[in-house]
PDB file of C-alpha atoms in Angstrom:
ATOM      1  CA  UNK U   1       0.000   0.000   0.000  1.00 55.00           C
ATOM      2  CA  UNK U   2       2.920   2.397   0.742  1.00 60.00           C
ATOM      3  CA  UNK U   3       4.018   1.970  -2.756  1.00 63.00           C
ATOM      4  CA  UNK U   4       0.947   3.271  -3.643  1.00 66.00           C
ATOM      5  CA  UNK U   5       1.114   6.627  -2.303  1.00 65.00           C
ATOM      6  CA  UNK U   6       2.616   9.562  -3.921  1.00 70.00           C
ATOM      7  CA  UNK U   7       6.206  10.858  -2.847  1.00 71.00           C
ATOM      8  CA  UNK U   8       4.932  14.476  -2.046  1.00 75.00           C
ATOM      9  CA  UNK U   9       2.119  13.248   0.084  1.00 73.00           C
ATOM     10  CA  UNK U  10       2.846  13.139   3.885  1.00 80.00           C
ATOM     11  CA  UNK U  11       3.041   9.513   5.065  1.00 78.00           C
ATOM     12  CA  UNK U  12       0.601  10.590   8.433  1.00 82.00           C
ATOM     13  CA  UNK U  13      -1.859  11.758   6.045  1.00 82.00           C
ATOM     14  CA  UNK U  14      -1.551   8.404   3.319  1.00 79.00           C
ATOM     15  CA  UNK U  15      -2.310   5.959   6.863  1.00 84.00           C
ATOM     16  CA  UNK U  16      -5.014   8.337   7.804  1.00 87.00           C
ATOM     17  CA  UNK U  17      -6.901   7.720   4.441  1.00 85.00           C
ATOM     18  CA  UNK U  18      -5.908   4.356   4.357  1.00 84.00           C
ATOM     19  CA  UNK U  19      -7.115   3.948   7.941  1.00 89.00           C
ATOM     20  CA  UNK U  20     -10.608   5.712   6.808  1.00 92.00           C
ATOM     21  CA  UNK U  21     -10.896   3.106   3.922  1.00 90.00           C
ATOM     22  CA  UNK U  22     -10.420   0.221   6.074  1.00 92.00           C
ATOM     23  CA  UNK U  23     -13.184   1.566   8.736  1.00 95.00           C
ATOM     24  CA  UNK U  24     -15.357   2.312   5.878  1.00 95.00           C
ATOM     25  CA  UNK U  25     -14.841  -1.285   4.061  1.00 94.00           C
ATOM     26  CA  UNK U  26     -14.873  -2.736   7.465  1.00 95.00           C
ATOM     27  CA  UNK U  27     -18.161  -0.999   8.310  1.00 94.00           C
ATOM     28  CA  UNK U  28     -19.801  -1.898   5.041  1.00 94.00           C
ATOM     29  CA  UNK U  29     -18.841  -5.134   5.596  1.00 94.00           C
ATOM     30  CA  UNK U  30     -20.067  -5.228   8.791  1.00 94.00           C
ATOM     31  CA  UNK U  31     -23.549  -3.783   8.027  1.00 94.00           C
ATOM     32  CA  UNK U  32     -24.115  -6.912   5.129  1.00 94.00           C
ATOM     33  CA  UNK U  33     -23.420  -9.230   7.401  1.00 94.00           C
ATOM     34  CA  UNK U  34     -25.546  -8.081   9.339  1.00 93.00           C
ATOM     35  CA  UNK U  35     -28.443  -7.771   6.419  1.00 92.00           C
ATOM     36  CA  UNK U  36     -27.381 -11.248   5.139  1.00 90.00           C
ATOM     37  CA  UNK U  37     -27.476 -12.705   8.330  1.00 90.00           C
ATOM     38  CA  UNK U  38     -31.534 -11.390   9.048  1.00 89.00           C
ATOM     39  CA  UNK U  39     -32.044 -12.498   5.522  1.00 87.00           C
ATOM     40  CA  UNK U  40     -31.025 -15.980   6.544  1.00 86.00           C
ATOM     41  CA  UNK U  41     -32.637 -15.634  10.037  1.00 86.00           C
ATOM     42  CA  UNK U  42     -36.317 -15.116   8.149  1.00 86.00           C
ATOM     43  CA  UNK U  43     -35.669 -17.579   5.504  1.00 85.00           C
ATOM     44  CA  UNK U  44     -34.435 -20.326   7.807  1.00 86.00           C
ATOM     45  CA  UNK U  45     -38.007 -20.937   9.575  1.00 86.00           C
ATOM     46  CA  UNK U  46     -39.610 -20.449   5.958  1.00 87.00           C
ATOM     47  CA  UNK U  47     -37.152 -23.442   5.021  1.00 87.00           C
ATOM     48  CA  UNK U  48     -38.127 -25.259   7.961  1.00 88.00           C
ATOM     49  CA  UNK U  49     -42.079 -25.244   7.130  1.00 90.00           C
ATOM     50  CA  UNK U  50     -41.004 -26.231   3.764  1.00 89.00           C
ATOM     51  CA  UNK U  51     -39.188 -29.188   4.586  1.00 91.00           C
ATOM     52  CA  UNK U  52     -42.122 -30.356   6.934  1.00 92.00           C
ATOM     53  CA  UNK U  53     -44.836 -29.702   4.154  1.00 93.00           C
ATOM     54  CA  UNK U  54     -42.666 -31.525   1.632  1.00 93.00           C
ATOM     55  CA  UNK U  55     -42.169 -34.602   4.692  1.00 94.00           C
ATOM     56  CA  UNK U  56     -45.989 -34.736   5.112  1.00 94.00           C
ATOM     57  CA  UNK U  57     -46.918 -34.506   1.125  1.00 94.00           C
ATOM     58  CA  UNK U  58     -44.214 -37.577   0.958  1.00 94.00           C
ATOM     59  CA  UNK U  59     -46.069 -39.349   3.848  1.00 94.00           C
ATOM     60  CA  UNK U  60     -49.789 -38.716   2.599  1.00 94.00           C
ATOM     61  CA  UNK U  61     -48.234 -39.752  -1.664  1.00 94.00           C
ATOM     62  CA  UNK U  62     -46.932 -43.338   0.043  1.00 94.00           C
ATOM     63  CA  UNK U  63     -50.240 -43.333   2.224  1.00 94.00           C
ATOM     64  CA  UNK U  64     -52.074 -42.847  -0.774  1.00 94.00           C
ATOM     65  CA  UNK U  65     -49.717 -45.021  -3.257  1.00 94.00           C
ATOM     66  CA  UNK U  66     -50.295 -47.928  -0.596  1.00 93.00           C
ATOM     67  CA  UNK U  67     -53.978 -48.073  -0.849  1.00 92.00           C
ATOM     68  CA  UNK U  68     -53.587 -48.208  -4.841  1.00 92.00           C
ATOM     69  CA  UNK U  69     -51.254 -51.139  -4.606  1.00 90.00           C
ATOM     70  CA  UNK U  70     -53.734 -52.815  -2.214  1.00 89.00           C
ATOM     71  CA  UNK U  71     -56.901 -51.920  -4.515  1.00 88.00           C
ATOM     72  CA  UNK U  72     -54.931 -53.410  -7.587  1.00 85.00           C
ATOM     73  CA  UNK U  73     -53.939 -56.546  -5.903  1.00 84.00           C
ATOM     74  CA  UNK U  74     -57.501 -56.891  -4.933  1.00 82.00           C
ATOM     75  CA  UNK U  75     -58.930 -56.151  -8.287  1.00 81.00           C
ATOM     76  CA  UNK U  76     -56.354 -58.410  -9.496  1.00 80.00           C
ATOM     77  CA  UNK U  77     -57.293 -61.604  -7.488  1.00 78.00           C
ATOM     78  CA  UNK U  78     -60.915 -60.806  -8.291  1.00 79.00           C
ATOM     79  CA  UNK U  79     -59.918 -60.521 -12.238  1.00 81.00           C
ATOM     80  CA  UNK U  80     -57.851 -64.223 -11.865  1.00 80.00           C
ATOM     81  CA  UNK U  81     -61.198 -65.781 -10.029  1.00 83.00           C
ATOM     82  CA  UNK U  82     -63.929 -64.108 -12.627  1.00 83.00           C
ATOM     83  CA  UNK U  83     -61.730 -65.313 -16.272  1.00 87.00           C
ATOM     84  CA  UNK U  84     -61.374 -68.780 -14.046  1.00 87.00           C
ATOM     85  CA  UNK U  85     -65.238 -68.259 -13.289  1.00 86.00           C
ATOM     86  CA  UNK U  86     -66.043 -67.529 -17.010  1.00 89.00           C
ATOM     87  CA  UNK U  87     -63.818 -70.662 -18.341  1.00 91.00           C
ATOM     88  CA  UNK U  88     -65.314 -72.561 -16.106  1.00 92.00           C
ATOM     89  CA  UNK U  89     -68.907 -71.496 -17.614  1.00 92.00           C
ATOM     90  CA  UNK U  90     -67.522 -71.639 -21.097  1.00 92.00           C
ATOM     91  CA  UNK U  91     -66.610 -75.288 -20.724  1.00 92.00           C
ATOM     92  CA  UNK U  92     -70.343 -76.112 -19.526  1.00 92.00           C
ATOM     93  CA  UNK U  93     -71.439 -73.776 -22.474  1.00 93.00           C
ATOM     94  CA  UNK U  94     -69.431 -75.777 -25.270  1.00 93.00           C
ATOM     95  CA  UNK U  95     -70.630 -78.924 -23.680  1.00 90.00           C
ATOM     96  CA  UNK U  96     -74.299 -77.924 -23.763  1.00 91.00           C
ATOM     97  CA  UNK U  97     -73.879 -76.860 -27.340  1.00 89.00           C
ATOM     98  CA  UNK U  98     -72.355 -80.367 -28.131  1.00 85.00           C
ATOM     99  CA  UNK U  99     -75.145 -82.074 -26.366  1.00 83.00           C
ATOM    100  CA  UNK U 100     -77.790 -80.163 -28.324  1.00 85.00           C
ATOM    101  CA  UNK U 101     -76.434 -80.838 -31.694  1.00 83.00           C
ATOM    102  CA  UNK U 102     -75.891 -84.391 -30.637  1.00 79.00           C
ATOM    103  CA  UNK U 103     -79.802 -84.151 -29.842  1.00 81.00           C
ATOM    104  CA  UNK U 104     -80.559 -82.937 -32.920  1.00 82.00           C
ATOM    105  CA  UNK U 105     -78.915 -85.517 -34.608  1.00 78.00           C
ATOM    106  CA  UNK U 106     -80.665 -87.724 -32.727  1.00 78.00           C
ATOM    107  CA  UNK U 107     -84.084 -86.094 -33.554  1.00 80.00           C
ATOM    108  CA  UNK U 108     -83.030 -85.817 -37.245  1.00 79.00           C
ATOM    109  CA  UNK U 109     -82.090 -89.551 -37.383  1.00 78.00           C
ATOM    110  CA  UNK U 110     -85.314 -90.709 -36.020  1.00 79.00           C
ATOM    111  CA  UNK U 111     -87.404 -88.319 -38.472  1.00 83.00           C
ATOM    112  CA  UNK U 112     -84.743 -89.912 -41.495  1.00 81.00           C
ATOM    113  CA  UNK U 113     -85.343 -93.249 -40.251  1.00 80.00           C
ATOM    114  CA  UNK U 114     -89.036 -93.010 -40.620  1.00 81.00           C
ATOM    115  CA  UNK U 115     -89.026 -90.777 -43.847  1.00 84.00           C
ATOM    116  CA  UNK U 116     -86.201 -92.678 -45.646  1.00 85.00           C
ATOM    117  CA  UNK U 117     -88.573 -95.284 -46.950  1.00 86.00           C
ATOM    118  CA  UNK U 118     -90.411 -92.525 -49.322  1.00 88.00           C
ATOM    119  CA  UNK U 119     -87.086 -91.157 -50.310  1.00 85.00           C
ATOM    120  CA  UNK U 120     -86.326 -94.634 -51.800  1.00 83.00           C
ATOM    121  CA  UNK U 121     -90.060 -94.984 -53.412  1.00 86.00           C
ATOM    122  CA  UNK U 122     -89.760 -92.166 -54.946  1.00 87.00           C
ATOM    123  CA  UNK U 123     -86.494 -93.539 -57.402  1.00 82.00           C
ATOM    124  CA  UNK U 124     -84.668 -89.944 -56.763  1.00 84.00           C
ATOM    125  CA  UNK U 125     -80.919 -91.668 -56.307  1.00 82.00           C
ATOM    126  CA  UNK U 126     -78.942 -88.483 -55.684  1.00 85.00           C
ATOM    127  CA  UNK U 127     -81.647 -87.711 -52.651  1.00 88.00           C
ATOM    128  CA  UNK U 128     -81.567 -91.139 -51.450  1.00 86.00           C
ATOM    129  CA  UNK U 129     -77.800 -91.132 -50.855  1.00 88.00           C
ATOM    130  CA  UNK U 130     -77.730 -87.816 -49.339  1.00 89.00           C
ATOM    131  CA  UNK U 131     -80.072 -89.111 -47.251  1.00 88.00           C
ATOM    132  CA  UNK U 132     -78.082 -92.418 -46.264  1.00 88.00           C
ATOM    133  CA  UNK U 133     -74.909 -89.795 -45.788  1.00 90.00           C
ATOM    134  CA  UNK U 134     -77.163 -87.532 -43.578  1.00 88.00           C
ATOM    135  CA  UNK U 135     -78.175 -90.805 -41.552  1.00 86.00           C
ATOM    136  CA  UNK U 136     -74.426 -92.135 -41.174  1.00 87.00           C
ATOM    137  CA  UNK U 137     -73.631 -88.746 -40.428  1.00 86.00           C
ATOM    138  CA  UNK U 138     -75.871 -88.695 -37.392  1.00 85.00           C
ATOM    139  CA  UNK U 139     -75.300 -92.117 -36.281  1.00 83.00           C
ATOM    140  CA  UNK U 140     -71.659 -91.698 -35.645  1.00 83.00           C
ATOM    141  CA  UNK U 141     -72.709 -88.097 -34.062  1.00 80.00           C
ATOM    142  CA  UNK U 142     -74.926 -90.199 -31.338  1.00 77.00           C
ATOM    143  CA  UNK U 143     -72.436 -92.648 -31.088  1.00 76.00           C
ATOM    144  CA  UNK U 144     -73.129 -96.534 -29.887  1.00 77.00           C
ATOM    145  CA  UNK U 145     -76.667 -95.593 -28.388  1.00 75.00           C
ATOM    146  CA  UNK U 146     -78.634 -98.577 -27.718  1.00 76.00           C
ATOM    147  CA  UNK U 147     -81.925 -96.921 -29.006  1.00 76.00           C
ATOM    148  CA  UNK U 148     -80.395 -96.711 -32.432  1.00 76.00           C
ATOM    149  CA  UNK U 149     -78.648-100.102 -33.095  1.00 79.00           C
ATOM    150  CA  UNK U 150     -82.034-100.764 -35.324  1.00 82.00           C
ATOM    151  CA  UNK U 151     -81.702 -97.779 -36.925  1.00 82.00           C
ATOM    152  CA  UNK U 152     -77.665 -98.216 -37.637  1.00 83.00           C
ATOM    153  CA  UNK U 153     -78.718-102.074 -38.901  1.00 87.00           C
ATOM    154  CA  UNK U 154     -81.452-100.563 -41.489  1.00 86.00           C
ATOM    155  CA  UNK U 155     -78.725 -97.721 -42.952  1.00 85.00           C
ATOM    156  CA  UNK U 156     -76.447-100.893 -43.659  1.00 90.00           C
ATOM    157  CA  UNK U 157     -79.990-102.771 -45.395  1.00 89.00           C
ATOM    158  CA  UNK U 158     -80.668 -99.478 -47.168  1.00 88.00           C
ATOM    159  CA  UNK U 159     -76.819 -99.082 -48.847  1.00 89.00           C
ATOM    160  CA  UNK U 160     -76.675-102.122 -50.169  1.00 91.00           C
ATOM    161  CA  UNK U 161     -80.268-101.238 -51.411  1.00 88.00           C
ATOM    162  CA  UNK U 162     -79.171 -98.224 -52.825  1.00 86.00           C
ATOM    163  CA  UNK U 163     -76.223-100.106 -54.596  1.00 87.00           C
ATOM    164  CA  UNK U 164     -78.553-102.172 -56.070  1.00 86.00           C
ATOM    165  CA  UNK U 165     -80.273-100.043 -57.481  1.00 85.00           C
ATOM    166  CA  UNK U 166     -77.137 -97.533 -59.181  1.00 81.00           C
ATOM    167  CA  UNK U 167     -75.051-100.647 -60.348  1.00 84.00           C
ATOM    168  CA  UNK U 168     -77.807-101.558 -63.303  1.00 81.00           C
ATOM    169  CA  UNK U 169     -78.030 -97.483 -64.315  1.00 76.00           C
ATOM    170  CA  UNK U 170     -73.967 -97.253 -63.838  1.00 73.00           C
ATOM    171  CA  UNK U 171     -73.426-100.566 -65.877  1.00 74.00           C
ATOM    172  CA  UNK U 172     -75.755 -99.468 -68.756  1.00 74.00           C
ATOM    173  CA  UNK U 173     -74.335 -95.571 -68.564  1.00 69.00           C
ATOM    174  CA  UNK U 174     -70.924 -96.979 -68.821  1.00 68.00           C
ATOM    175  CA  UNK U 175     -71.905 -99.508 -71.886  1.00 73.00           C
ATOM    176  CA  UNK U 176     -74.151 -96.958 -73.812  1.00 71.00           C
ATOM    177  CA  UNK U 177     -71.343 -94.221 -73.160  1.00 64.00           C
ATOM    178  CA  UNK U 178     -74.054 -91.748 -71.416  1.00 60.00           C
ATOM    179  CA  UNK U 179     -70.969 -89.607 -69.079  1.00 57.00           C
ATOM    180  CA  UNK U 180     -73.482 -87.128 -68.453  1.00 55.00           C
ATOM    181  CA  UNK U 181     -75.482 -89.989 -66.036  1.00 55.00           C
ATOM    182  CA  UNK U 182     -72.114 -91.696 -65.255  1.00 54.00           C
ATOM    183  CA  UNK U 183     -71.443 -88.374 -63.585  1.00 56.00           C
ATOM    184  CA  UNK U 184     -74.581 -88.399 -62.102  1.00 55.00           C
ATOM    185  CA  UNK U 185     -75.202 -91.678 -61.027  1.00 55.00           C
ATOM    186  CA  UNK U 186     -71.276 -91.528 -59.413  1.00 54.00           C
ATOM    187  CA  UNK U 187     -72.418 -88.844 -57.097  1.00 54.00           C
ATOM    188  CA  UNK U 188     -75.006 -90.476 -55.842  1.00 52.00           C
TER     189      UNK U 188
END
């Protein structure tokens, strides 16, 4: 500092100023300590009410996030019990529906077994074998039933009836060269 001061200036008077300037700076100083220090004083019990707002809002979000994870876990084991629930009822549902077509083969082979006799009268071949098909359809759809070994006994009378009847039309299509009933007769 003394090399700061001019030659012609009187040293007493250079460490009076420079004195002055280090109360002053020391002062100033001083005084925003002081300021920062209040300043901290009022914002340190703001900061405190901050961090115990933020601590409860934490509390209340893992209050409130445990309940959620409780209501999905129950919602899920209700889910897992209604899709076993509604297998369970699709399984009796399929079954049902089997049984009801099974009946209405049933029905349908007791109406062909009675009706089957005019089908043959009537000398319509192609109707007649859909028929029989229709019959051995339903048979093997009922399965071994007791009730229908008659039934199962008159479709095997009523082929070899129907192959009596094609094999004289076939054998004079084929020797006549008539495709057009060869085709026809074969589909029967």
């Amino acid at each position: 500092a003394l090399d700061a001061r001019h030659p012609s200036e009187p040293l007493d008077r250079f460490l009076a100023d420079a004195e002055e300037r280090l109360r002053s700076a020391a002062d100033d100083a001083a005084a925003a300590l002081e300021r920062d220090s209040a300043d901290a004083l009022r914002r340190v019990p703001l900061a405190c009410r901050d961090a115990l707002r933020l601590r409860d809002d934490a509390v209340s979000l893992r209050s409130h996030l445990a309940s959620v994870l409780q209501s999905l876990s129950q919602a899920e084991g209700s889910s897992a019990e209604s899709i076993t629930a509604l297998a369970r009822i699709d399984t009796v549902k399929q079954r049902m529906e089997a049984a009801y077509a099974t009946l209405q083969d049933a029905a349908g082979l007791a109406q062909l077994s009675q009706s089957v006799e005019d089908v043959f009268s009537s000398g319509d071949l192609p109707k007649a074998a859909e028929t029989l098909a229709t019959m051995r359809h339903c048979l093997s759809a009922v399965g071994e039933v007791a009730e229908f070994a008659n039934v199962r006994k008159q479709l095997e009378v009523l082929e070899e009836r129907l192959d009596d009847m094609v094999q004289p039309r076939l054998v004079d299509a084929l020797s006549n060269r008539k495709v057009f009933l060869t085709n026809l007769i074969y589909i029967c």
